[in-house]
mmCIF file of C-alpha atoms in Angstrom:
data_model
loop_
_atom_site.group_PDB
_atom_site.id
_atom_site.type_symbol
_atom_site.label_atom_id
_atom_site.label_comp_id
_atom_site.label_asym_id
_atom_site.label_seq_id
_atom_site.Cartn_x
_atom_site.Cartn_y
_atom_site.Cartn_z
ATOM 1 C CA MET A 1 -4.969 -80.696 47.958
ATOM 2 C CA VAL A 2 -3.099 -77.828 49.572
ATOM 3 C CA ALA A 3 -2.442 -75.036 47.093
ATOM 4 C CA GLN A 4 1.122 -74.170 46.113
ATOM 5 C CA LYS A 5 0.826 -70.644 47.502
ATOM 6 C CA THR A 6 -0.273 -72.039 50.888
ATOM 7 C CA ARG A 7 2.894 -74.148 51.005
ATOM 8 C CA VAL A 8 5.132 -71.282 49.901
ATOM 9 C CA PHE A 9 3.705 -68.814 52.430
ATOM 10 C CA THR A 10 3.707 -71.388 55.234
ATOM 11 C CA ALA A 11 7.422 -71.983 54.614
ATOM 12 C CA LEU A 12 8.073 -68.225 54.463
ATOM 13 C CA VAL A 13 6.182 -67.643 57.730
ATOM 14 C CA ILE A 14 8.157 -70.385 59.500
ATOM 15 C CA VAL A 15 11.622 -69.448 58.204
ATOM 16 C CA THR A 16 11.339 -65.672 58.727
ATOM 17 C CA ASN A 17 9.971 -66.271 62.240
ATOM 18 C CA VAL A 18 12.747 -68.640 63.288
ATOM 19 C CA VAL A 19 15.651 -66.655 61.808
ATOM 20 C CA GLY A 20 14.123 -63.351 62.988
ATOM 21 C CA ASN A 21 13.763 -64.618 66.572
ATOM 22 C CA LEU A 22 17.256 -66.112 66.487
ATOM 23 C CA LEU A 23 18.841 -62.789 65.463
ATOM 24 C CA LEU A 24 16.667 -60.942 68.002
ATOM 25 C CA SER A 25 17.753 -63.328 70.747
ATOM 26 C CA MET A 26 21.449 -62.974 69.860
ATOM 27 C CA GLY A 27 21.058 -59.192 69.794
ATOM 28 C CA MET A 28 19.189 -58.972 73.118
ATOM 29 C CA ARG A 29 21.907 -61.037 74.793
ATOM 30 C CA GLN A 30 24.447 -58.447 73.733
ATOM 31 C CA VAL A 31 22.183 -55.572 74.800
ATOM 32 C CA GLY A 32 21.687 -57.084 78.282
ATOM 33 C CA SER A 33 18.752 -57.267 80.714
ATOM 34 C CA MET A 34 15.859 -54.929 79.939
ATOM 35 C CA LEU A 35 14.109 -55.388 83.298
ATOM 36 C CA GLY A 36 13.611 -52.051 85.065
ATOM 37 C CA ARG A 37 15.031 -50.083 82.122
ATOM 38 C CA PRO A 38 13.084 -47.034 80.823
ATOM 39 C CA PRO A 39 11.052 -47.333 77.566
ATOM 40 C CA VAL A 40 13.692 -45.367 75.650
ATOM 41 C CA ALA A 41 16.130 -48.242 76.284
ATOM 42 C CA TYR A 42 13.879 -50.472 74.155
ATOM 43 C CA ILE A 43 14.031 -47.971 71.301
ATOM 44 C CA GLN A 44 17.826 -47.793 71.611
ATOM 45 C CA ALA A 45 17.997 -51.594 71.561
ATOM 46 C CA LEU A 46 16.195 -51.568 68.193
ATOM 47 C CA PHE A 47 19.273 -49.884 66.657
ATOM 48 C CA HIS A 48 21.584 -52.735 67.625
ATOM 49 C CA PRO A 49 22.497 -54.369 64.253
ATOM 50 C CA LEU A 50 21.403 -57.894 65.215
ATOM 51 C CA VAL A 51 18.161 -56.629 66.796
ATOM 52 C CA ALA A 52 17.450 -54.484 63.708
ATOM 53 C CA ALA A 53 18.060 -57.434 61.359
ATOM 54 C CA GLY A 54 15.782 -59.608 63.511
ATOM 55 C CA VAL A 55 13.042 -56.980 63.500
ATOM 56 C CA ALA A 56 13.317 -56.595 59.693
ATOM 57 C CA LEU A 57 12.769 -60.343 59.251
ATOM 58 C CA LEU A 58 9.910 -60.296 61.754
ATOM 59 C CA ILE A 59 8.214 -57.582 59.665
ATOM 60 C CA VAL A 60 8.442 -59.890 56.617
ATOM 61 C CA TRP A 61 7.066 -62.658 58.860
ATOM 62 C CA MET A 62 4.088 -60.542 59.932
ATOM 63 C CA ILE A 63 3.174 -59.552 56.350
ATOM 64 C CA SER A 64 3.455 -63.127 55.045
ATOM 65 C CA GLN A 65 1.348 -64.403 57.947
ATOM 66 C CA MET A 66 -1.344 -61.818 57.241
ATOM 67 C CA THR A 67 -1.285 -62.832 53.569
ATOM 68 C CA LEU A 68 -1.697 -66.492 54.542
ATOM 69 C CA LEU A 69 -4.585 -65.589 56.875
ATOM 70 C CA SER A 70 -6.339 -63.869 53.973
ATOM 71 C CA TRP A 71 -7.266 -67.312 52.606
ATOM 72 C CA ALA A 72 -6.568 -69.806 55.420
ATOM 73 C CA ASP A 73 -8.178 -70.431 58.846
ATOM 74 C CA LEU A 74 -6.556 -69.113 62.042
ATOM 75 C CA SER A 75 -7.012 -72.589 63.566
ATOM 76 C CA TYR A 76 -5.005 -73.995 60.609
ATOM 77 C CA VAL A 77 -2.270 -71.365 60.316
ATOM 78 C CA MET A 78 -1.366 -71.214 64.017
ATOM 79 C CA PRO A 79 -0.653 -74.934 64.652
ATOM 80 C CA ILE A 80 1.053 -75.455 61.280
ATOM 81 C CA THR A 81 3.405 -72.517 61.694
ATOM 82 C CA SER A 82 4.230 -73.710 65.223
ATOM 83 C CA LEU A 83 6.690 -76.033 63.484
ATOM 84 C CA GLY A 84 8.824 -72.914 63.947
ATOM 85 C CA TYR A 85 9.031 -73.688 67.691
ATOM 86 C CA VAL A 86 10.780 -76.930 66.884
ATOM 87 C CA LEU A 87 13.230 -75.152 64.594
ATOM 88 C CA ALA A 88 13.733 -72.432 67.251
ATOM 89 C CA ALA A 89 14.697 -75.049 69.857
ATOM 90 C CA LEU A 90 17.139 -76.612 67.397
ATOM 91 C CA ALA A 91 18.500 -73.196 66.389
ATOM 92 C CA GLY A 92 19.019 -72.357 70.088
ATOM 93 C CA ARG A 93 21.074 -75.529 70.420
ATOM 94 C CA VAL A 94 23.124 -75.071 67.257
ATOM 95 C CA PHE A 95 23.762 -71.312 67.273
ATOM 96 C CA LEU A 96 23.392 -70.254 70.920
ATOM 97 C CA ASN A 97 24.690 -73.413 72.644
ATOM 98 C CA GLU A 98 21.478 -73.737 74.665
ATOM 99 C CA GLN A 99 20.750 -77.106 76.270
ATOM 100 C CA VAL A 100 18.156 -79.405 74.689
ATOM 101 C CA THR A 101 17.260 -81.991 77.351
ATOM 102 C CA TRP A 102 15.381 -85.270 76.725
ATOM 103 C CA GLN A 103 12.274 -83.474 78.027
ATOM 104 C CA ARG A 104 12.620 -80.827 75.331
ATOM 105 C CA TRP A 105 13.150 -83.518 72.687
ATOM 106 C CA GLY A 106 9.852 -85.077 73.884
ATOM 107 C CA GLY A 107 8.142 -81.706 73.536
ATOM 108 C CA ILE A 108 9.549 -81.336 70.038
ATOM 109 C CA GLY A 109 8.118 -84.761 69.122
ATOM 110 C CA LEU A 110 4.629 -83.888 70.440
ATOM 111 C CA ILE A 111 4.607 -80.569 68.571
ATOM 112 C CA MET A 112 5.586 -82.301 65.333
ATOM 113 C CA PHE A 113 2.834 -84.897 65.763
ATOM 114 C CA GLY A 114 0.299 -82.119 66.454
ATOM 115 C CA VAL A 115 1.414 -80.232 63.355
ATOM 116 C CA LEU A 116 1.099 -83.417 61.300
ATOM 117 C CA LEU A 117 -2.526 -83.873 62.455
ATOM 118 C CA VAL A 118 -3.551 -80.298 61.626
ATOM 119 C CA SER A 119 -1.791 -80.467 58.258
ATOM 120 C CA ARG A 120 -4.254 -83.216 57.336
ATOM 121 C CA THR A 121 -7.183 -80.773 57.494
ATOM 122 C CA LYS A 122 -8.261 -78.348 54.769
ATOM 123 C CA PRO A 123 -6.723 -74.859 55.193
ATOM 124 C CA LEU A 124 -10.106 -73.152 54.808
ATOM 125 C CA THR A 125 -13.278 -74.494 56.441
ATOM 126 C CA GLU A 126 -15.670 -71.579 56.996
ATOM 127 C CA THR A 127 -17.294 -69.788 54.102
ATOM 128 C CA ARG A 128 -16.094 -66.349 53.184
ATOM 129 C CA ALA A 129 -17.570 -63.910 50.698
ATOM 130 C CA SER A 130 -14.277 -63.695 48.800
ATOM 131 C CA SER A 131 -13.719 -67.433 48.622
ATOM 132 C CA ALA A 132 -17.147 -68.344 47.256
ATOM 133 C CA CYS A 133 -15.676 -68.913 43.795
ATOM 134 C CA PRO A 134 -12.496 -70.993 43.504
ATOM 135 C CA MET B 1 11.402 -66.875 87.691
ATOM 136 C CA SER B 2 8.089 -65.151 88.533
ATOM 137 C CA VAL B 3 9.003 -62.085 86.444
ATOM 138 C CA LYS B 4 9.590 -64.399 83.489
ATOM 139 C CA TRP B 5 6.161 -66.014 83.897
ATOM 140 C CA LEU B 6 4.472 -62.610 84.302
ATOM 141 C CA LEU B 7 6.020 -61.586 80.971
ATOM 142 C CA VAL B 8 4.876 -64.907 79.446
ATOM 143 C CA GLY B 9 1.299 -64.157 80.626
ATOM 144 C CA ILE B 10 1.330 -60.681 79.081
ATOM 145 C CA ILE B 11 2.771 -62.043 75.834
ATOM 146 C CA VAL B 12 0.210 -64.879 75.585
ATOM 147 C CA ALA B 13 -2.782 -62.560 76.195
ATOM 148 C CA ALA B 14 -1.569 -59.879 73.779
ATOM 149 C CA THR B 15 -0.613 -62.411 71.095
ATOM 150 C CA THR B 16 -3.955 -64.236 71.236
ATOM 151 C CA VAL B 17 -5.954 -61.017 70.898
ATOM 152 C CA GLY B 18 -3.544 -59.728 68.238
ATOM 153 C CA TYR B 19 -3.898 -62.795 66.002
ATOM 154 C CA LEU B 20 -7.678 -62.890 66.431
ATOM 155 C CA PHE B 21 -7.871 -59.267 65.222
ATOM 156 C CA GLN B 22 -5.431 -60.061 62.419
ATOM 157 C CA ALA B 23 -7.614 -62.933 61.199
ATOM 158 C CA LEU B 24 -10.730 -60.718 61.398
ATOM 159 C CA GLY B 25 -8.957 -57.970 59.450
ATOM 160 C CA MET B 26 -7.694 -60.294 56.726
ATOM 161 C CA ARG B 27 -11.113 -61.893 56.392
ATOM 162 C CA GLN B 28 -12.578 -58.417 55.936
ATOM 163 C CA HIS B 29 -9.858 -57.590 53.377
ATOM 164 C CA GLY B 30 -10.403 -60.749 51.350
ATOM 165 C CA GLU B 31 -8.028 -63.200 49.713
ATOM 166 C CA VAL B 32 -4.710 -61.831 48.435
ATOM 167 C CA HIS B 33 -4.214 -62.960 44.829
ATOM 168 C CA GLU B 34 -1.293 -60.941 43.481
ATOM 169 C CA PHE B 35 2.245 -60.877 44.800
ATOM 170 C CA HIS B 36 4.211 -58.388 42.656
ATOM 171 C CA PHE B 37 5.682 -55.203 44.160
ATOM 172 C CA GLY B 38 2.802 -52.878 43.251
ATOM 173 C CA ALA B 39 0.266 -55.313 44.690
ATOM 174 C CA LEU B 40 2.268 -55.502 47.922
ATOM 175 C CA ARG B 41 2.223 -51.711 48.215
ATOM 176 C CA ASP B 42 -1.549 -51.652 47.636
ATOM 177 C CA LEU B 43 -2.006 -54.416 50.214
ATOM 178 C CA LEU B 44 -0.004 -52.518 52.846
ATOM 179 C CA SER B 45 -1.930 -49.291 52.275
ATOM 180 C CA ALA B 46 -5.257 -51.141 52.458
ATOM 181 C CA LEU B 47 -4.196 -52.833 55.691
ATOM 182 C CA ALA B 48 -2.966 -49.556 57.211
ATOM 183 C CA SER B 49 -6.551 -48.272 57.154
ATOM 184 C CA ASN B 50 -8.164 -51.508 58.375
ATOM 185 C CA ARG B 51 -9.262 -51.049 62.007
ATOM 186 C CA TRP B 52 -8.887 -54.717 62.906
ATOM 187 C CA ILE B 53 -5.338 -54.710 61.565
ATOM 188 C CA ILE B 54 -4.481 -51.481 63.442
ATOM 189 C CA CYS B 55 -5.753 -52.989 66.723
ATOM 190 C CA SER B 56 -3.897 -56.198 65.869
ATOM 191 C CA VAL B 57 -0.614 -54.337 65.319
ATOM 192 C CA LEU B 58 -1.020 -52.496 68.660
ATOM 193 C CA ALA B 59 -1.620 -55.766 70.532
ATOM 194 C CA LEU B 60 1.257 -57.485 68.764
ATOM 195 C CA ALA B 61 3.565 -54.521 69.456
ATOM 196 C CA ALA B 62 2.789 -54.851 73.183
ATOM 197 C CA SER B 63 3.510 -58.574 72.863
ATOM 198 C CA PHE B 64 6.745 -57.875 70.961
ATOM 199 C CA PHE B 65 8.232 -55.465 73.511
ATOM 200 C CA SER B 66 7.354 -57.867 76.339
ATOM 201 C CA PHE B 67 9.044 -60.596 74.280
ATOM 202 C CA MET B 68 12.178 -58.437 73.940
ATOM 203 C CA ALA B 69 12.210 -58.009 77.718
ATOM 204 C CA LEU B 70 11.791 -61.758 78.184
ATOM 205 C CA LEU B 71 14.620 -62.563 75.753
ATOM 206 C CA SER B 72 16.937 -60.280 77.706
ATOM 207 C CA VAL B 73 16.556 -62.496 80.805
ATOM 208 C CA ALA B 74 15.635 -65.950 79.419
ATOM 209 C CA ASP B 75 16.840 -68.507 76.863
ATOM 210 C CA LEU B 76 15.317 -68.453 73.379
ATOM 211 C CA SER B 77 14.469 -72.135 73.854
ATOM 212 C CA PHE B 78 12.438 -71.157 76.941
ATOM 213 C CA ALA B 79 10.903 -67.940 75.604
ATOM 214 C CA VAL B 80 9.525 -69.179 72.294
ATOM 215 C CA PRO B 81 7.906 -72.433 73.518
ATOM 216 C CA ALA B 82 6.541 -70.871 76.737
ATOM 217 C CA THR B 83 4.677 -68.226 74.777
ATOM 218 C CA ALA B 84 3.316 -70.857 72.376
ATOM 219 C CA SER B 85 0.513 -71.754 74.804
ATOM 220 C CA SER B 86 -1.387 -68.893 73.146
ATOM 221 C CA LEU B 87 -2.132 -71.486 70.442
ATOM 222 C CA VAL B 88 -4.813 -73.168 72.562
ATOM 223 C CA PHE B 89 -6.571 -69.872 73.268
ATOM 224 C CA GLU B 90 -6.339 -68.945 69.574
ATOM 225 C CA THR B 91 -7.979 -72.223 68.577
ATOM 226 C CA ILE B 92 -10.795 -71.690 71.112
ATOM 227 C CA LEU B 93 -11.404 -68.147 69.834
ATOM 228 C CA ALA B 94 -11.187 -69.325 66.205
ATOM 229 C CA ARG B 95 -14.097 -71.660 67.000
ATOM 230 C CA LEU B 96 -16.153 -69.238 69.122
ATOM 231 C CA VAL B 97 -15.530 -65.882 67.433
ATOM 232 C CA LEU B 98 -14.444 -66.718 63.875
ATOM 233 C CA LYS B 99 -16.840 -69.729 63.680
ATOM 234 C CA GLU B 100 -14.181 -71.867 62.018
ATOM 235 C CA ALA B 101 -15.018 -75.578 61.749
ATOM 236 C CA VAL B 102 -12.443 -76.907 64.227
ATOM 237 C CA ASP B 103 -12.573 -80.707 63.851
ATOM 238 C CA TRP B 104 -10.963 -83.315 66.126
ATOM 239 C CA LYS B 105 -7.678 -83.192 64.210
ATOM 240 C CA ARG B 106 -7.301 -79.489 64.883
ATOM 241 C CA TRP B 107 -8.281 -79.776 68.576
ATOM 242 C CA ALA B 108 -5.915 -82.744 69.006
ATOM 243 C CA GLY B 109 -3.192 -80.962 67.054
ATOM 244 C CA ALA B 110 -3.500 -77.788 69.131
ATOM 245 C CA GLY B 111 -3.574 -79.893 72.325
ATOM 246 C CA LEU B 112 -0.486 -81.897 71.335
ATOM 247 C CA VAL B 113 1.405 -78.744 70.445
ATOM 248 C CA ALA B 114 0.406 -77.233 73.814
ATOM 249 C CA CYS B 115 1.628 -80.368 75.648
ATOM 250 C CA GLY B 116 4.840 -80.238 73.641
ATOM 251 C CA VAL B 117 5.198 -76.631 74.703
ATOM 252 C CA ALA B 118 4.776 -77.566 78.371
ATOM 253 C CA LEU B 119 7.607 -80.085 77.995
ATOM 254 C CA LEU B 120 9.826 -77.588 76.198
ATOM 255 C CA ALA B 121 9.363 -75.010 78.946
#
């Protein structure tokens, strides 16, 4: 029912988002607290290798998400790609040694169930001029 | 803690508006059919002159720099889930502004994800 390209772009959106945020998080930890720093400090932070790699992946993420939105509903894309939050929590545990408590595991379970529900709806519900013919 | 939540609020508001504009822009652009390099270049140049997309990028840039600030003082496993509450607002706006047919599965799904987010945070 769900087209191949929807699956491919959904996977791309999720993976680039998770890995991009992971690299960004690792980079920002090395850069240190940004609170109270001048705007130029943010620009300087962008040149940190890990931050730059994270940003590059997040650019790919943004373009693939826009592509997906060109044929799929916002109310479909947003919950489905939130599977990335689950992966982010797991990535935080594996790569950054962050704690995942039982409460967080419960949250992960609820998110996955929510994603499952939305994945059982059609990606496109409203009519668009460009999608009139299949 | 309050600085973190202030940043979360800014991120959620900017993200919600940013994605709404992005959806409006992509709807205006129409379905993307081709994925080779030349088509990608054409897509990017078309999007660079789309007003919805420009507004979307500005909102998402504001969200991004606030997110960078948040990551510098908070765990990734706090930052990402906490900002995910924007999902509920996006679903509401998808129904009201984009007129998408949001059925019970999507409302329940968005609600469950939001509850999951609350637990994660």
